[in-house]
PDB file of C-alpha atoms and ligand atoms in Angstrom:
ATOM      1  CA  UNK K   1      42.449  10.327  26.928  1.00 77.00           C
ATOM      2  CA  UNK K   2      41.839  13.483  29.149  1.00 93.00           C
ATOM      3  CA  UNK K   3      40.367  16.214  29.046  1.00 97.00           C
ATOM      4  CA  UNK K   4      42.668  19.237  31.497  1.00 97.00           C
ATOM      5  CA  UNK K   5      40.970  22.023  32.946  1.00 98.00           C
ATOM      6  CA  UNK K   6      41.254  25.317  30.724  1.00 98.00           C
ATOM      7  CA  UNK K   7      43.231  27.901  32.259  1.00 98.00           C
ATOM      8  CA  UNK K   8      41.119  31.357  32.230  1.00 98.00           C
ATOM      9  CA  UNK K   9      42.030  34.887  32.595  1.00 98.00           C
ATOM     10  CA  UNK K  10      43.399  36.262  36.020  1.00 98.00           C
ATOM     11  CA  UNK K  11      45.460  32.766  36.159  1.00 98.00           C
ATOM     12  CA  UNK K  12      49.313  34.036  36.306  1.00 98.00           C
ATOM     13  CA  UNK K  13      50.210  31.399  33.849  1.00 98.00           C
ATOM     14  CA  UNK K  14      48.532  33.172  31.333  1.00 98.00           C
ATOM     15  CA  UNK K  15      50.580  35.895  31.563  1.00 98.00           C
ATOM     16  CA  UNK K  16      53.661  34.065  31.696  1.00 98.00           C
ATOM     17  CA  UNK K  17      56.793  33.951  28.906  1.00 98.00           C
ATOM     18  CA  UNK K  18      56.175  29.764  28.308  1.00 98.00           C
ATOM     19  CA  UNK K  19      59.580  28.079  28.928  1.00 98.00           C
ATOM     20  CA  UNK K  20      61.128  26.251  25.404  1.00 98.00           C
ATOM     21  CA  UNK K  21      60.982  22.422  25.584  1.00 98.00           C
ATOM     22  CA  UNK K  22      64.062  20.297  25.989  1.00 98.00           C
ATOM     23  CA  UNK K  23      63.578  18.220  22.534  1.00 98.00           C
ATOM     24  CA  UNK K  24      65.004  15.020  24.631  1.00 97.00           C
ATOM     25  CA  UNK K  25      62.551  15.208  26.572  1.00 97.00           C
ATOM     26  CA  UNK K  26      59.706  14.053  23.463  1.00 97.00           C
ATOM     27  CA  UNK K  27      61.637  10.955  23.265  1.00 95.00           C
ATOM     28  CA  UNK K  28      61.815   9.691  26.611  1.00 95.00           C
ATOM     29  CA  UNK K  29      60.234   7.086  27.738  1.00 91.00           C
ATOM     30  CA  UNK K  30      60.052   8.121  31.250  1.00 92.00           C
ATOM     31  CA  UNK K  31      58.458  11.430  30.116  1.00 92.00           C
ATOM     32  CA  UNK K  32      54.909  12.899  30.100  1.00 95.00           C
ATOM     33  CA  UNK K  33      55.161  15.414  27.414  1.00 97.00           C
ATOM     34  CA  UNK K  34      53.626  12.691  24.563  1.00 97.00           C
ATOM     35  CA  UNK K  35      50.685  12.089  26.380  1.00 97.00           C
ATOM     36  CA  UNK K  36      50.597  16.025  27.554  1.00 98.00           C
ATOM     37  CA  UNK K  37      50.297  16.252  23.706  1.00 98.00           C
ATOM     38  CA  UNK K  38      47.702  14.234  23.296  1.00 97.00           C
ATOM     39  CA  UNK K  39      45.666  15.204  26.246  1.00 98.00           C
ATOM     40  CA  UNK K  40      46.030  18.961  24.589  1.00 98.00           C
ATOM     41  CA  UNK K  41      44.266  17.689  21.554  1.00 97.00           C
ATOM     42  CA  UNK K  42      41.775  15.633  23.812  1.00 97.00           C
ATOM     43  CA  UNK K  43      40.794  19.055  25.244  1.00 97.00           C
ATOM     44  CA  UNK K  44      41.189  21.321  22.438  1.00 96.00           C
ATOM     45  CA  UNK K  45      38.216  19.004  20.787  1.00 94.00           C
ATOM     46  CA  UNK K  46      36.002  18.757  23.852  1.00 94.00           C
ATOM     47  CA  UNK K  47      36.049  22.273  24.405  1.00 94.00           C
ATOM     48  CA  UNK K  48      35.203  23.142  20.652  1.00 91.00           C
ATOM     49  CA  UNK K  49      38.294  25.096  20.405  1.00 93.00           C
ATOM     50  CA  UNK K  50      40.301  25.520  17.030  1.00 94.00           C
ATOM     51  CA  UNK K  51      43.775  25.644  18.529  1.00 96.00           C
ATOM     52  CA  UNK K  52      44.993  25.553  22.605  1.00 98.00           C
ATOM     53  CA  UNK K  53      48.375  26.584  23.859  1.00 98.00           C
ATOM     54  CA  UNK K  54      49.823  25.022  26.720  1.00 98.00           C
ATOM     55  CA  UNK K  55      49.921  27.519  29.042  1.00 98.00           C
ATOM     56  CA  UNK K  56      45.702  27.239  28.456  1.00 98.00           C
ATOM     57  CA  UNK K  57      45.777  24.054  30.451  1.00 98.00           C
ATOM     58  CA  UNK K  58      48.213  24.803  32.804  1.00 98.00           C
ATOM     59  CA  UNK K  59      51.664  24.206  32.061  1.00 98.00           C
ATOM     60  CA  UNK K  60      54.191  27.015  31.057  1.00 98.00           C
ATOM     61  CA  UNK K  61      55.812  25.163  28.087  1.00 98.00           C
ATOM     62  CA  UNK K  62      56.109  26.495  24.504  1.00 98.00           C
ATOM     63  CA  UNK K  63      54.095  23.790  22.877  1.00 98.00           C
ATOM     64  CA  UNK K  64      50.851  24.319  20.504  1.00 98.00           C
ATOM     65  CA  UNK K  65      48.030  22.299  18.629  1.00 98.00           C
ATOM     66  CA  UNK K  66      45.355  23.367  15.897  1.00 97.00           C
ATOM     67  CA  UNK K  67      42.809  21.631  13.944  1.00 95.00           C
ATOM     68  CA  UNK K  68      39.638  22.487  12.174  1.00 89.00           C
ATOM     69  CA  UNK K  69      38.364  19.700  10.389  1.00 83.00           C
ATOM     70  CA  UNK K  70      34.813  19.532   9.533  1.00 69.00           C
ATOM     71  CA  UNK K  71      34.020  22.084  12.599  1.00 63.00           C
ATOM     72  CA  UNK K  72      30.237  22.471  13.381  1.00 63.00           C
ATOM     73  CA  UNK K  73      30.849  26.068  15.190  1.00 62.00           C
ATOM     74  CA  UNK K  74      32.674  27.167  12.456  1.00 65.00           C
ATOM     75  CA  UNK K  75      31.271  25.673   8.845  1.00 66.00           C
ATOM     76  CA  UNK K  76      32.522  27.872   6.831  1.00 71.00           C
ATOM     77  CA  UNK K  77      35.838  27.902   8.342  1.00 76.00           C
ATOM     78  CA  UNK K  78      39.018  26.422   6.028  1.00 79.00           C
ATOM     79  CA  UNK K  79      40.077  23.783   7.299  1.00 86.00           C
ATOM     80  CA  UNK K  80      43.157  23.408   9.285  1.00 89.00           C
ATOM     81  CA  UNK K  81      44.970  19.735   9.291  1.00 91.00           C
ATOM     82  CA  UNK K  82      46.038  18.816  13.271  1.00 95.00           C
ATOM     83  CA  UNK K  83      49.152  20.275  14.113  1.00 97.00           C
ATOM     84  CA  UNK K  84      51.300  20.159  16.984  1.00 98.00           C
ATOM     85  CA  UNK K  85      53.889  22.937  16.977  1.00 98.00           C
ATOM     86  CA  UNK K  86      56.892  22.647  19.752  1.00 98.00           C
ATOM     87  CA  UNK K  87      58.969  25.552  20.252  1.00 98.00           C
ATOM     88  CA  UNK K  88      57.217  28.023  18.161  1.00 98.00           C
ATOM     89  CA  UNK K  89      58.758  30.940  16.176  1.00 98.00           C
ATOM     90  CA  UNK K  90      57.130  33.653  13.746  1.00 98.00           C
ATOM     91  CA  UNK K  91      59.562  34.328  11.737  1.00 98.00           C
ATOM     92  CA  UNK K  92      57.891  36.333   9.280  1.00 97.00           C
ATOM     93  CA  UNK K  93      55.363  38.512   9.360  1.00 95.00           C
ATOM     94  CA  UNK K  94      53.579  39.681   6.215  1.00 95.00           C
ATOM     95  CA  UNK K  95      52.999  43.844   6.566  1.00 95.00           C
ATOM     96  CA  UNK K  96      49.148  43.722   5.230  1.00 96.00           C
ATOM     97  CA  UNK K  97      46.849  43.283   7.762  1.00 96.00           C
ATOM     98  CA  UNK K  98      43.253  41.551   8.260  1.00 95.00           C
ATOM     99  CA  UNK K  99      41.279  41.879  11.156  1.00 93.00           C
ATOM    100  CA  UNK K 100      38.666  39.641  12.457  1.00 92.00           C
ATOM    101  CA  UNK K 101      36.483  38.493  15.387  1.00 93.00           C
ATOM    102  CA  UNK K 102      38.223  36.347  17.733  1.00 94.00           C
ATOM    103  CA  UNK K 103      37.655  34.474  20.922  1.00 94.00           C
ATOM    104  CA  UNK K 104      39.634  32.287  23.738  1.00 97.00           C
ATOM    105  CA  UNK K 105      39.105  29.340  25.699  1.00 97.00           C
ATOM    106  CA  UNK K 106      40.467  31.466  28.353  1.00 98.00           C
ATOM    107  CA  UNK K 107      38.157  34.215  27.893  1.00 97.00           C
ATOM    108  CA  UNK K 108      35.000  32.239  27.012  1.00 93.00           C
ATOM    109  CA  UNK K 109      32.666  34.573  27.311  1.00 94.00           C
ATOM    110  CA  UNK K 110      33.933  37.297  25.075  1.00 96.00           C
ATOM    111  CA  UNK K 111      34.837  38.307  21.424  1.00 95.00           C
ATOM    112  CA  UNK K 112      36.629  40.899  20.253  1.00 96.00           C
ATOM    113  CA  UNK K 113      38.233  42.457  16.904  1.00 95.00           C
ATOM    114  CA  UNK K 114      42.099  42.054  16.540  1.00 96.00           C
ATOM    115  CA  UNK K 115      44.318  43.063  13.574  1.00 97.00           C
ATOM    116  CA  UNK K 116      46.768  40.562  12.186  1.00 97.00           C
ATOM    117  CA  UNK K 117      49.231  39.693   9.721  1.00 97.00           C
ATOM    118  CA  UNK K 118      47.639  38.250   6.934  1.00 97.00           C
ATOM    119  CA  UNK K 119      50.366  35.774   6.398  1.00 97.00           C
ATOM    120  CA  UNK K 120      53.025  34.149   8.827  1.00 98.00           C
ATOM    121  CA  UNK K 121      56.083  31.840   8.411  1.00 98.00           C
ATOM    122  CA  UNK K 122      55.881  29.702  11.488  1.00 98.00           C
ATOM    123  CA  UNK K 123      58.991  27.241  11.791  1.00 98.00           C
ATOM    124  CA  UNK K 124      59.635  25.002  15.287  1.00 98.00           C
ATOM    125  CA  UNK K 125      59.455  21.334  16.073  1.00 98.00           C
ATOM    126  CA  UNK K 126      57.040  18.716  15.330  1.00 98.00           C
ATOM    127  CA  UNK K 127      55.918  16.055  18.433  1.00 97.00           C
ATOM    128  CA  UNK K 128      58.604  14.012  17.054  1.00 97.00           C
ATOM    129  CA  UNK K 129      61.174  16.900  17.404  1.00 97.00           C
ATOM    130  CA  UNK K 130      61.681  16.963  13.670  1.00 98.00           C
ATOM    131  CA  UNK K 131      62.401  20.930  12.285  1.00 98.00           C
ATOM    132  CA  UNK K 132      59.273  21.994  10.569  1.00 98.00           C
ATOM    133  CA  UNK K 133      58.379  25.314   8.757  1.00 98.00           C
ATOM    134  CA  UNK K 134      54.535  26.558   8.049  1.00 97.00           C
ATOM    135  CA  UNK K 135      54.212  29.205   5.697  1.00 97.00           C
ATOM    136  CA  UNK K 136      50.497  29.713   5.788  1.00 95.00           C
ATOM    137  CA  UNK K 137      47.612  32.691   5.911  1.00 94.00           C
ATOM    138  CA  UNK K 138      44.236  33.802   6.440  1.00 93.00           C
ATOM    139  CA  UNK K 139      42.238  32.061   9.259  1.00 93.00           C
ATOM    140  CA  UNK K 140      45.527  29.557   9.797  1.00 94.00           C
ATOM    141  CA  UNK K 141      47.802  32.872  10.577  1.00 96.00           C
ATOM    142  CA  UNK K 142      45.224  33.875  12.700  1.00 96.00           C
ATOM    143  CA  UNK K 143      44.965  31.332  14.880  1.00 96.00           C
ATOM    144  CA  UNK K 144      48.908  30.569  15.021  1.00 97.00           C
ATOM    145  CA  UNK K 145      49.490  34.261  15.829  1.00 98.00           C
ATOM    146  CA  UNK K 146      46.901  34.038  18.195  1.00 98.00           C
ATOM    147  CA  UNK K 147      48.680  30.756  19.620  1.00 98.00           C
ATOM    148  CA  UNK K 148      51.801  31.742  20.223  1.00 98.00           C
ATOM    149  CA  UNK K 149      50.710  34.910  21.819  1.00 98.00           C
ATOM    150  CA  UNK K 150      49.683  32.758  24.990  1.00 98.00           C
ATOM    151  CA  UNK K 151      53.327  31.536  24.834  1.00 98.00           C
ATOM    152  CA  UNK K 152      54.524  34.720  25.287  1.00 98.00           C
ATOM    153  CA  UNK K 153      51.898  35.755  28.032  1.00 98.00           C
ATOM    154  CA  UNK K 154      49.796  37.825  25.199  1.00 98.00           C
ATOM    155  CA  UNK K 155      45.843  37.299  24.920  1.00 98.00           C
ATOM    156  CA  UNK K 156      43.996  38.527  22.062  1.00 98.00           C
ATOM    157  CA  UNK K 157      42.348  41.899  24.170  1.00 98.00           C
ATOM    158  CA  UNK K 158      46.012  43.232  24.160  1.00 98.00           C
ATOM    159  CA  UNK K 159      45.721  43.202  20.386  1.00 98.00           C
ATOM    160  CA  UNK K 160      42.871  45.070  20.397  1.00 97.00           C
ATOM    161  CA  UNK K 161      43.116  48.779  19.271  1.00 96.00           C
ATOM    162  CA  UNK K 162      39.598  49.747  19.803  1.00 94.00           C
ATOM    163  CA  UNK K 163      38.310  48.211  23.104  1.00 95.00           C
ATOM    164  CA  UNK K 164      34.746  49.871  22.358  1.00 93.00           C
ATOM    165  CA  UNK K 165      34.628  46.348  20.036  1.00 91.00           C
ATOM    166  CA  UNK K 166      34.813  43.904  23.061  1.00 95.00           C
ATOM    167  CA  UNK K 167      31.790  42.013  23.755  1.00 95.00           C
ATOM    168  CA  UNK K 168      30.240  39.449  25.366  1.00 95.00           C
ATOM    169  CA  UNK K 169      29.463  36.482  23.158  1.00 90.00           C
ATOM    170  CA  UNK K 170      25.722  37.155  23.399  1.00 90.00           C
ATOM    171  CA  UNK K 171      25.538  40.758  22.408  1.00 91.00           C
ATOM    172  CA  UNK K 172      28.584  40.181  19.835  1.00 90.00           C
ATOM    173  CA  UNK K 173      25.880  37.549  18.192  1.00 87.00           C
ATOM    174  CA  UNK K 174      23.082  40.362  18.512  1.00 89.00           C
ATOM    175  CA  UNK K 175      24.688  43.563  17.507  1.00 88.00           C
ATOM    176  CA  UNK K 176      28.286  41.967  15.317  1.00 87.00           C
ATOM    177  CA  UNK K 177      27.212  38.644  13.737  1.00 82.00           C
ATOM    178  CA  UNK K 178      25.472  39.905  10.923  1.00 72.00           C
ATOM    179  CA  UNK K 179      28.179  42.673  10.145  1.00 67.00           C
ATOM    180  CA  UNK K 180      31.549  40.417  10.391  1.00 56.00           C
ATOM    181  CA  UNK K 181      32.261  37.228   9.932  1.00 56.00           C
ATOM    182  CA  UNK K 182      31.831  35.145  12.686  1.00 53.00           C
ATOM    183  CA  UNK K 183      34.833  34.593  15.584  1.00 54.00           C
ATOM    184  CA  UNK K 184      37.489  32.023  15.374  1.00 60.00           C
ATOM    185  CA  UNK K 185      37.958  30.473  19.135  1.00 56.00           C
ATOM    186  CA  UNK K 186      41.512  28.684  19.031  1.00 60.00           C
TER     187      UNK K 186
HETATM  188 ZN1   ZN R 201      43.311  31.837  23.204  1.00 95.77          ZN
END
């Protein structure tokens, strides 16, 4: 187990397109990326996030993980089974939209309101590099839209068409808390 160091914003790798992985490269032996995988998850946990692309700790590679099982920051939260998503691709995008408070390992401190696609088709690779297709929505889409946006150098403040609704995680919980529902953090 390790935990990486979280990547935060101002880091160029952030703002990188994340290279696809070679699906060889899962299987061999001689390669990092399994325990890369794990150590995502490893971090992803300790850091009380709900989802962590790799670019987050470091490494430009088009690989994701989620899971909210149980979460203590966000009870009433669906939960979301672990998954690890290589070589991610929306490849639908449902036209209604629901917007929500969302945060980022990368920018800790801060919380802002971003519209998304209520529902997503997701399909890529599992760890394994077996095809897989998500067809999911709600809190899920969120954070897999908000995912795969770091793999394509996005952060959730791009999203953001009212910047008047940033704020820092303090005043969000003073002046926003009791008006929205409470931020995701993948
Ligand atoms: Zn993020």
């Amino acid at each position: 187990m390790a935990v990486l160091k979280v990547t935060k914003l101002g880091n160029p790798i952030l703002r990188e397109v994340s290279k696809p992985v070679d699906l060889n490269l899962l299987s061999d032996p001689d390669g990092d990326l399994q325990t890369f995988i794990d150590d995502m998850v490893d971090t992803m946990h300790e850091e009380g996030g709900v989802g962590l692309a790799a670019p987050q700790v470091g490494r430009s590679l088009r690989i994701l993980v989620m899971e909210c099982e149980d979460s203590e920051r966000y009870p009433d939260r669906e939960s979301i089974p672990l998954e690890v998503i290589i070589n991610p691709e929306i490849t639908y995008f449902d036209e209604e939209k629901i917007s929500g408070w969302e945060s980022c390992l990368s920018l800790i401190d801060f919380s802002g309101y971003v519209p998304r696609s209520k529902r997503v088709i997701v399909e890529g690779y599992d760890r394994n590099g077996n095809p897989i297709k998500i067809d999911t929505d709600d809190f899920s889409a969120i954070v897999l839209q908000h995912e795969i946006d770091h793999l394509n150098g996005i952060v959730f403040i791009d999203r953001m068409p009212d910047l008047t609704k940033l704020s820092y995680q303090e005043e969000f919980q003073t002046f926003w808390a009791e008006k929205e529902t409470a931020p995701t953090q993948p």
